[in-house]
Amino acid sequence: MDFTHVSLTALRVFRAVAEQGTFTAAAASLGYTQSAVSRQIAAIERAAGAELLERRRDGVRLTSAGRIVMRRATVVLDEIDATARELSGLPTKAATVRLGWFPSAGAVLLPRALAALRRSDPDLHVVSREGGTPALVRALRAGSLDLALLASAPPFRPPDTESPPLVLRTLTERPLYLAVPAMHPLARGDYVDVADLRGQRWIASISSGEDRLMGVWPGLDERPEIVHTARDWLAKLQLVAAGCGLTTVTGSLAPAVPPGVRVLPVRGGPQEQRRLLLARLPHPPSEAVTRVGAALRLAALDSYTPGATPAQE
């Protein structure tokens, strides 16, 4: 075993595979062929004298040796990137926090938190990116994210079963709401009865990595009529505004809904809750990570719920 001659290219490829979850996805993200990625992984595993990735039918995950290499590789690659910035005349980053977030968090919560941080901690640099829960969790495990905002629905299972468990902090737990076209008969009242959802037309999407409909009210006693599917939450709300159907929405999104949409609670049957989670690896967080987490919590607590202000029309 001689790990001292491992190339930076191999480290970057290894990090990409761990983060993306498959050789194919890593190759696409790097602009490499899959065979080139395979050769780099084979080279770094030979140097380590151990398997760093467990190959499974649904992709790869880090072995215990792989987690050690990933932890060190992240430090090395970050230092190389900082050196490149310094040599090019750019300032080094005194404190950088890498944050991942689920798609709808970018509508209200994330901008509020970042605006607050610019006022309170102008020297703190936050680099963020959007992703689905599986991708964000892989990035946390790979060491390429420090924090991740995750959305969780009942029965509120952990986002993965890897060891050690991620540290999960619930920022908020609030009800799910219904987005209704302003001219729809259901929009006339201050709430919607769950019995009135039978026979409605829905705008939905498939949750990333799961066989679960997002946008249809949970627990309907009929097969829902899906008239439109869209990944982007804003596209779904624009379709609602156009009168194309109904969709579900979290209360924190209500300030960002377009004109022509009402956001209403649903009564009758079990109340559907949604949790907003902040996830990280179980090592002591840096001061910068702690400050970002605090800003996200404050922004989450200040976020809108439909009962607090009039619904949009």
PDB file of N, CA and C in Angstrom, residues 12 15 19 70-79 81 85 93 95-101 110 114 117 124-130 136 138-149 278-281 283 285-286 288-290 292-293 296:
ATOM      1  N   ARG A  12     -10.496  13.651  -6.902  1.00  0.00           N
ATOM      2  CA  ARG A  12     -11.697  14.346  -7.379  1.00  0.00           C
ATOM      3  C   ARG A  12     -12.723  13.359  -7.932  1.00  0.00           C
ATOM      4  N   ARG A  15     -14.338  11.517  -4.997  1.00  0.00           N
ATOM      5  CA  ARG A  15     -15.343  12.347  -4.323  1.00  0.00           C
ATOM      6  C   ARG A  15     -16.616  12.446  -5.163  1.00  0.00           C
ATOM      7  N   GLU A  19     -20.302  11.178  -4.024  1.00  0.00           N
ATOM      8  CA  GLU A  19     -21.359  12.180  -3.923  1.00  0.00           C
ATOM      9  C   GLU A  19     -22.524  11.879  -4.853  1.00  0.00           C
ATOM     10  N   MET A  70     -12.285   9.763   2.181  1.00  0.00           N
ATOM     11  CA  MET A  70     -13.102  10.899   1.791  1.00  0.00           C
ATOM     12  C   MET A  70     -12.900  12.074   2.733  1.00  0.00           C
ATOM     13  N   ARG A  71     -12.818  11.808   4.016  1.00  0.00           N
ATOM     14  CA  ARG A  71     -12.612  12.887   4.981  1.00  0.00           C
ATOM     15  C   ARG A  71     -11.312  13.634   4.699  1.00  0.00           C
ATOM     16  N   ARG A  72     -10.244  12.864   4.452  1.00  0.00           N
ATOM     17  CA  ARG A  72      -8.948  13.484   4.173  1.00  0.00           C
ATOM     18  C   ARG A  72      -8.913  14.116   2.786  1.00  0.00           C
ATOM     19  N   ALA A  73      -9.527  13.455   1.819  1.00  0.00           N
ATOM     20  CA  ALA A  73      -9.521  13.977   0.453  1.00  0.00           C
ATOM     21  C   ALA A  73     -10.223  15.323   0.375  1.00  0.00           C
ATOM     22  N   THR A  74     -11.308  15.478   1.134  1.00  0.00           N
ATOM     23  CA  THR A  74     -12.029  16.746   1.122  1.00  0.00           C
ATOM     24  C   THR A  74     -11.149  17.881   1.616  1.00  0.00           C
ATOM     25  N   VAL A  75     -10.372  17.626   2.665  1.00  0.00           N
ATOM     26  CA  VAL A  75      -9.451  18.645   3.190  1.00  0.00           C
ATOM     27  C   VAL A  75      -8.403  18.999   2.146  1.00  0.00           C
ATOM     28  N   VAL A  76      -7.820  17.965   1.520  1.00  0.00           N
ATOM     29  CA  VAL A  76      -6.767  18.193   0.520  1.00  0.00           C
ATOM     30  C   VAL A  76      -7.308  19.005  -0.657  1.00  0.00           C
ATOM     31  N   LEU A  77      -8.453  18.595  -1.192  1.00  0.00           N
ATOM     32  CA  LEU A  77      -9.003  19.272  -2.361  1.00  0.00           C
ATOM     33  C   LEU A  77      -9.418  20.710  -2.042  1.00  0.00           C
ATOM     34  N   ASP A  78      -9.967  20.933  -0.855  1.00  0.00           N
ATOM     35  CA  ASP A  78     -10.322  22.294  -0.466  1.00  0.00           C
ATOM     36  C   ASP A  78      -9.080  23.174  -0.357  1.00  0.00           C
ATOM     37  N   GLU A  79      -7.989  22.628   0.179  1.00  0.00           N
ATOM     38  CA  GLU A  79      -6.751  23.392   0.293  1.00  0.00           C
ATOM     39  C   GLU A  79      -6.165  23.702  -1.080  1.00  0.00           C
ATOM     40  N   ASP A  81      -7.876  24.043  -3.849  1.00  0.00           N
ATOM     41  CA  ASP A  81      -8.723  25.081  -4.439  1.00  0.00           C
ATOM     42  C   ASP A  81      -8.415  26.451  -3.833  1.00  0.00           C
ATOM     43  N   ARG A  85      -6.988  29.867  -5.766  1.00  0.00           N
ATOM     44  CA  ARG A  85      -7.595  31.191  -5.669  1.00  0.00           C
ATOM     45  C   ARG A  85      -6.568  32.234  -5.238  1.00  0.00           C
ATOM     46  N   LYS A  93     -10.911  32.272   1.402  1.00  0.00           N
ATOM     47  CA  LYS A  93     -12.171  32.319   2.133  1.00  0.00           C
ATOM     48  C   LYS A  93     -11.920  31.995   3.600  1.00  0.00           C
ATOM     49  N   ALA A  95     -14.047  31.822   6.148  1.00  0.00           N
ATOM     50  CA  ALA A  95     -15.026  30.888   6.711  1.00  0.00           C
ATOM     51  C   ALA A  95     -16.070  30.595   5.647  1.00  0.00           C
ATOM     52  N   THR A  96     -16.082  29.360   5.204  1.00  0.00           N
ATOM     53  CA  THR A  96     -17.031  28.942   4.167  1.00  0.00           C
ATOM     54  C   THR A  96     -17.866  27.787   4.694  1.00  0.00           C
ATOM     55  N   VAL A  97     -19.172  27.863   4.479  1.00  0.00           N
ATOM     56  CA  VAL A  97     -20.085  26.783   4.847  1.00  0.00           C
ATOM     57  C   VAL A  97     -20.786  26.315   3.589  1.00  0.00           C
ATOM     58  N   ARG A  98     -20.761  25.003   3.359  1.00  0.00           N
ATOM     59  CA  ARG A  98     -21.386  24.418   2.169  1.00  0.00           C
ATOM     60  C   ARG A  98     -22.741  23.836   2.574  1.00  0.00           C
ATOM     61  N   LEU A  99     -23.791  24.403   1.981  1.00  0.00           N
ATOM     62  CA  LEU A  99     -25.162  24.098   2.392  1.00  0.00           C
ATOM     63  C   LEU A  99     -25.944  23.491   1.235  1.00  0.00           C
ATOM     64  N   GLY A 100     -26.623  22.397   1.493  1.00  0.00           N
ATOM     65  CA  GLY A 100     -27.531  21.804   0.519  1.00  0.00           C
ATOM     66  C   GLY A 100     -28.972  22.030   0.949  1.00  0.00           C
ATOM     67  N   TRP A 101     -29.880  22.099  -0.029  1.00  0.00           N
ATOM     68  CA  TRP A 101     -31.275  22.378   0.310  1.00  0.00           C
ATOM     69  C   TRP A 101     -32.212  21.731  -0.681  1.00  0.00           C
ATOM     70  N   LEU A 110     -34.448  29.988   2.402  1.00  0.00           N
ATOM     71  CA  LEU A 110     -33.019  30.192   2.157  1.00  0.00           C
ATOM     72  C   LEU A 110     -32.678  31.659   1.909  1.00  0.00           C
ATOM     73  N   LEU A 114     -30.009  33.779   4.260  1.00  0.00           N
ATOM     74  CA  LEU A 114     -28.783  34.342   3.695  1.00  0.00           C
ATOM     75  C   LEU A 114     -28.760  35.865   3.834  1.00  0.00           C
ATOM     76  N   LEU A 117     -27.740  36.594   7.344  1.00  0.00           N
ATOM     77  CA  LEU A 117     -26.310  36.345   7.548  1.00  0.00           C
ATOM     78  C   LEU A 117     -25.445  37.444   6.937  1.00  0.00           C
ATOM     79  N   LEU A 124     -18.794  35.834   6.483  1.00  0.00           N
ATOM     80  CA  LEU A 124     -19.118  34.410   6.350  1.00  0.00           C
ATOM     81  C   LEU A 124     -19.604  34.139   4.930  1.00  0.00           C
ATOM     82  N   HIS A 125     -19.019  33.139   4.305  1.00  0.00           N
ATOM     83  CA  HIS A 125     -19.349  32.814   2.911  1.00  0.00           C
ATOM     84  C   HIS A 125     -20.119  31.493   2.890  1.00  0.00           C
ATOM     85  N   VAL A 126     -21.340  31.532   2.339  1.00  0.00           N
ATOM     86  CA  VAL A 126     -22.162  30.323   2.216  1.00  0.00           C
ATOM     87  C   VAL A 126     -22.242  29.944   0.739  1.00  0.00           C
ATOM     88  N   VAL A 127     -21.855  28.723   0.444  1.00  0.00           N
ATOM     89  CA  VAL A 127     -21.989  28.163  -0.898  1.00  0.00           C
ATOM     90  C   VAL A 127     -23.115  27.140  -0.832  1.00  0.00           C
ATOM     91  N   SER A 128     -24.137  27.306  -1.657  1.00  0.00           N
ATOM     92  CA  SER A 128     -25.292  26.418  -1.542  1.00  0.00           C
ATOM     93  C   SER A 128     -25.637  25.779  -2.869  1.00  0.00           C
ATOM     94  N   ARG A 129     -26.374  24.682  -2.776  1.00  0.00           N
ATOM     95  CA  ARG A 129     -26.864  24.019  -3.983  1.00  0.00           C
ATOM     96  C   ARG A 129     -28.130  23.247  -3.649  1.00  0.00           C
ATOM     97  N   GLU A 130     -28.973  23.128  -4.654  1.00  0.00           N
ATOM     98  CA  GLU A 130     -30.246  22.429  -4.521  1.00  0.00           C
ATOM     99  C   GLU A 130     -30.071  20.954  -4.843  1.00  0.00           C
ATOM    100  N   LEU A 136     -28.430  14.895  -1.419  1.00  0.00           N
ATOM    101  CA  LEU A 136     -27.911  15.724  -0.337  1.00  0.00           C
ATOM    102  C   LEU A 136     -27.296  14.872   0.764  1.00  0.00           C
ATOM    103  N   ARG A 138     -25.982  11.862   0.408  1.00  0.00           N
ATOM    104  CA  ARG A 138     -24.708  11.336  -0.101  1.00  0.00           C
ATOM    105  C   ARG A 138     -23.612  12.394  -0.020  1.00  0.00           C
ATOM    106  N   ALA A 139     -23.969  13.643  -0.345  1.00  0.00           N
ATOM    107  CA  ALA A 139     -22.981  14.720  -0.290  1.00  0.00           C
ATOM    108  C   ALA A 139     -22.513  14.974   1.146  1.00  0.00           C
ATOM    109  N   LEU A 140     -23.422  14.903   2.111  1.00  0.00           N
ATOM    110  CA  LEU A 140     -23.015  15.009   3.511  1.00  0.00           C
ATOM    111  C   LEU A 140     -22.048  13.900   3.884  1.00  0.00           C
ATOM    112  N   ARG A 141     -22.399  12.673   3.514  1.00  0.00           N
ATOM    113  CA  ARG A 141     -21.547  11.534   3.829  1.00  0.00           C
ATOM    114  C   ARG A 141     -20.187  11.647   3.157  1.00  0.00           C
ATOM    115  N   ALA A 142     -20.176  12.205   1.945  1.00  0.00           N
ATOM    116  CA  ALA A 142     -18.926  12.333   1.196  1.00  0.00           C
ATOM    117  C   ALA A 142     -18.074  13.498   1.681  1.00  0.00           C
ATOM    118  N   GLY A 143     -18.636  14.341   2.540  1.00  0.00           N
ATOM    119  CA  GLY A 143     -17.881  15.469   3.056  1.00  0.00           C
ATOM    120  C   GLY A 143     -17.885  16.691   2.175  1.00  0.00           C
ATOM    121  N   SER A 144     -18.709  16.716   1.129  1.00  0.00           N
ATOM    122  CA  SER A 144     -18.756  17.879   0.246  1.00  0.00           C
ATOM    123  C   SER A 144     -19.845  18.865   0.639  1.00  0.00           C
ATOM    124  N   LEU A 145     -20.643  18.551   1.665  1.00  0.00           N
ATOM    125  CA  LEU A 145     -21.576  19.488   2.273  1.00  0.00           C
ATOM    126  C   LEU A 145     -21.363  19.489   3.781  1.00  0.00           C
ATOM    127  N   ASP A 146     -21.546  20.654   4.394  1.00  0.00           N
ATOM    128  CA  ASP A 146     -21.471  20.761   5.848  1.00  0.00           C
ATOM    129  C   ASP A 146     -22.843  20.624   6.499  1.00  0.00           C
ATOM    130  N   LEU A 147     -23.865  21.146   5.822  1.00  0.00           N
ATOM    131  CA  LEU A 147     -25.231  21.125   6.328  1.00  0.00           C
ATOM    132  C   LEU A 147     -26.173  20.834   5.179  1.00  0.00           C
ATOM    133  N   ALA A 148     -27.329  20.264   5.508  1.00  0.00           N
ATOM    134  CA  ALA A 148     -28.352  20.048   4.483  1.00  0.00           C
ATOM    135  C   ALA A 148     -29.726  20.290   5.083  1.00  0.00           C
ATOM    136  N   LEU A 149     -30.524  21.090   4.384  1.00  0.00           N
ATOM    137  CA  LEU A 149     -31.931  21.259   4.720  1.00  0.00           C
ATOM    138  C   LEU A 149     -32.720  20.157   4.037  1.00  0.00           C
ATOM    139  N   LEU A 278     -32.610  19.984   9.684  1.00  0.00           N
ATOM    140  CA  LEU A 278     -31.242  20.394   9.385  1.00  0.00           C
ATOM    141  C   LEU A 278     -30.339  19.224   9.736  1.00  0.00           C
ATOM    142  N   ALA A 279     -29.594  18.728   8.752  1.00  0.00           N
ATOM    143  CA  ALA A 279     -28.793  17.523   8.923  1.00  0.00           C
ATOM    144  C   ALA A 279     -27.312  17.842   8.788  1.00  0.00           C
ATOM    145  N   ARG A 280     -26.503  17.106   9.558  1.00  0.00           N
ATOM    146  CA  ARG A 280     -25.046  17.196   9.448  1.00  0.00           C
ATOM    147  C   ARG A 280     -24.426  15.906   9.962  1.00  0.00           C
ATOM    148  N   LEU A 281     -23.139  15.750   9.696  1.00  0.00           N
ATOM    149  CA  LEU A 281     -22.419  14.605  10.233  1.00  0.00           C
ATOM    150  C   LEU A 281     -22.210  14.780  11.737  1.00  0.00           C
ATOM    151  N   HIS A 283     -19.912  15.056  13.886  1.00  0.00           N
ATOM    152  CA  HIS A 283     -18.707  15.574  14.523  1.00  0.00           C
ATOM    153  C   HIS A 283     -18.982  17.011  14.967  1.00  0.00           C
ATOM    154  N   PRO A 285     -19.526  20.695  15.131  1.00  0.00           N
ATOM    155  CA  PRO A 285     -19.582  21.667  14.035  1.00  0.00           C
ATOM    156  C   PRO A 285     -18.659  22.856  14.305  1.00  0.00           C
ATOM    157  N   SER A 286     -18.180  23.462  13.229  1.00  0.00           N
ATOM    158  CA  SER A 286     -17.381  24.680  13.369  1.00  0.00           C
ATOM    159  C   SER A 286     -18.281  25.828  13.806  1.00  0.00           C
ATOM    160  N   ALA A 288     -18.659  28.595  12.258  1.00  0.00           N
ATOM    161  CA  ALA A 288     -19.367  29.088  11.075  1.00  0.00           C
ATOM    162  C   ALA A 288     -20.594  28.239  10.781  1.00  0.00           C
ATOM    163  N   VAL A 289     -20.456  26.927  10.882  1.00  0.00           N
ATOM    164  CA  VAL A 289     -21.587  26.032  10.651  1.00  0.00           C
ATOM    165  C   VAL A 289     -22.685  26.287  11.680  1.00  0.00           C
ATOM    166  N   THR A 290     -22.298  26.499  12.919  1.00  0.00           N
ATOM    167  CA  THR A 290     -23.277  26.785  13.970  1.00  0.00           C
ATOM    168  C   THR A 290     -24.033  28.076  13.674  1.00  0.00           C
ATOM    169  N   VAL A 292     -24.597  29.466  10.715  1.00  0.00           N
ATOM    170  CA  VAL A 292     -25.515  29.248   9.596  1.00  0.00           C
ATOM    171  C   VAL A 292     -26.739  28.480  10.062  1.00  0.00           C
ATOM    172  N   GLY A 293     -26.537  27.459  10.885  1.00  0.00           N
ATOM    173  CA  GLY A 293     -27.665  26.699  11.415  1.00  0.00           C
ATOM    174  C   GLY A 293     -28.616  27.573  12.218  1.00  0.00           C
ATOM    175  N   LEU A 296     -30.710  29.704   9.843  1.00  0.00           N
ATOM    176  CA  LEU A 296     -31.749  28.906   9.199  1.00  0.00           C
ATOM    177  C   LEU A 296     -32.906  28.644  10.156  1.00  0.00           C
TER     178      LEU A 296
END
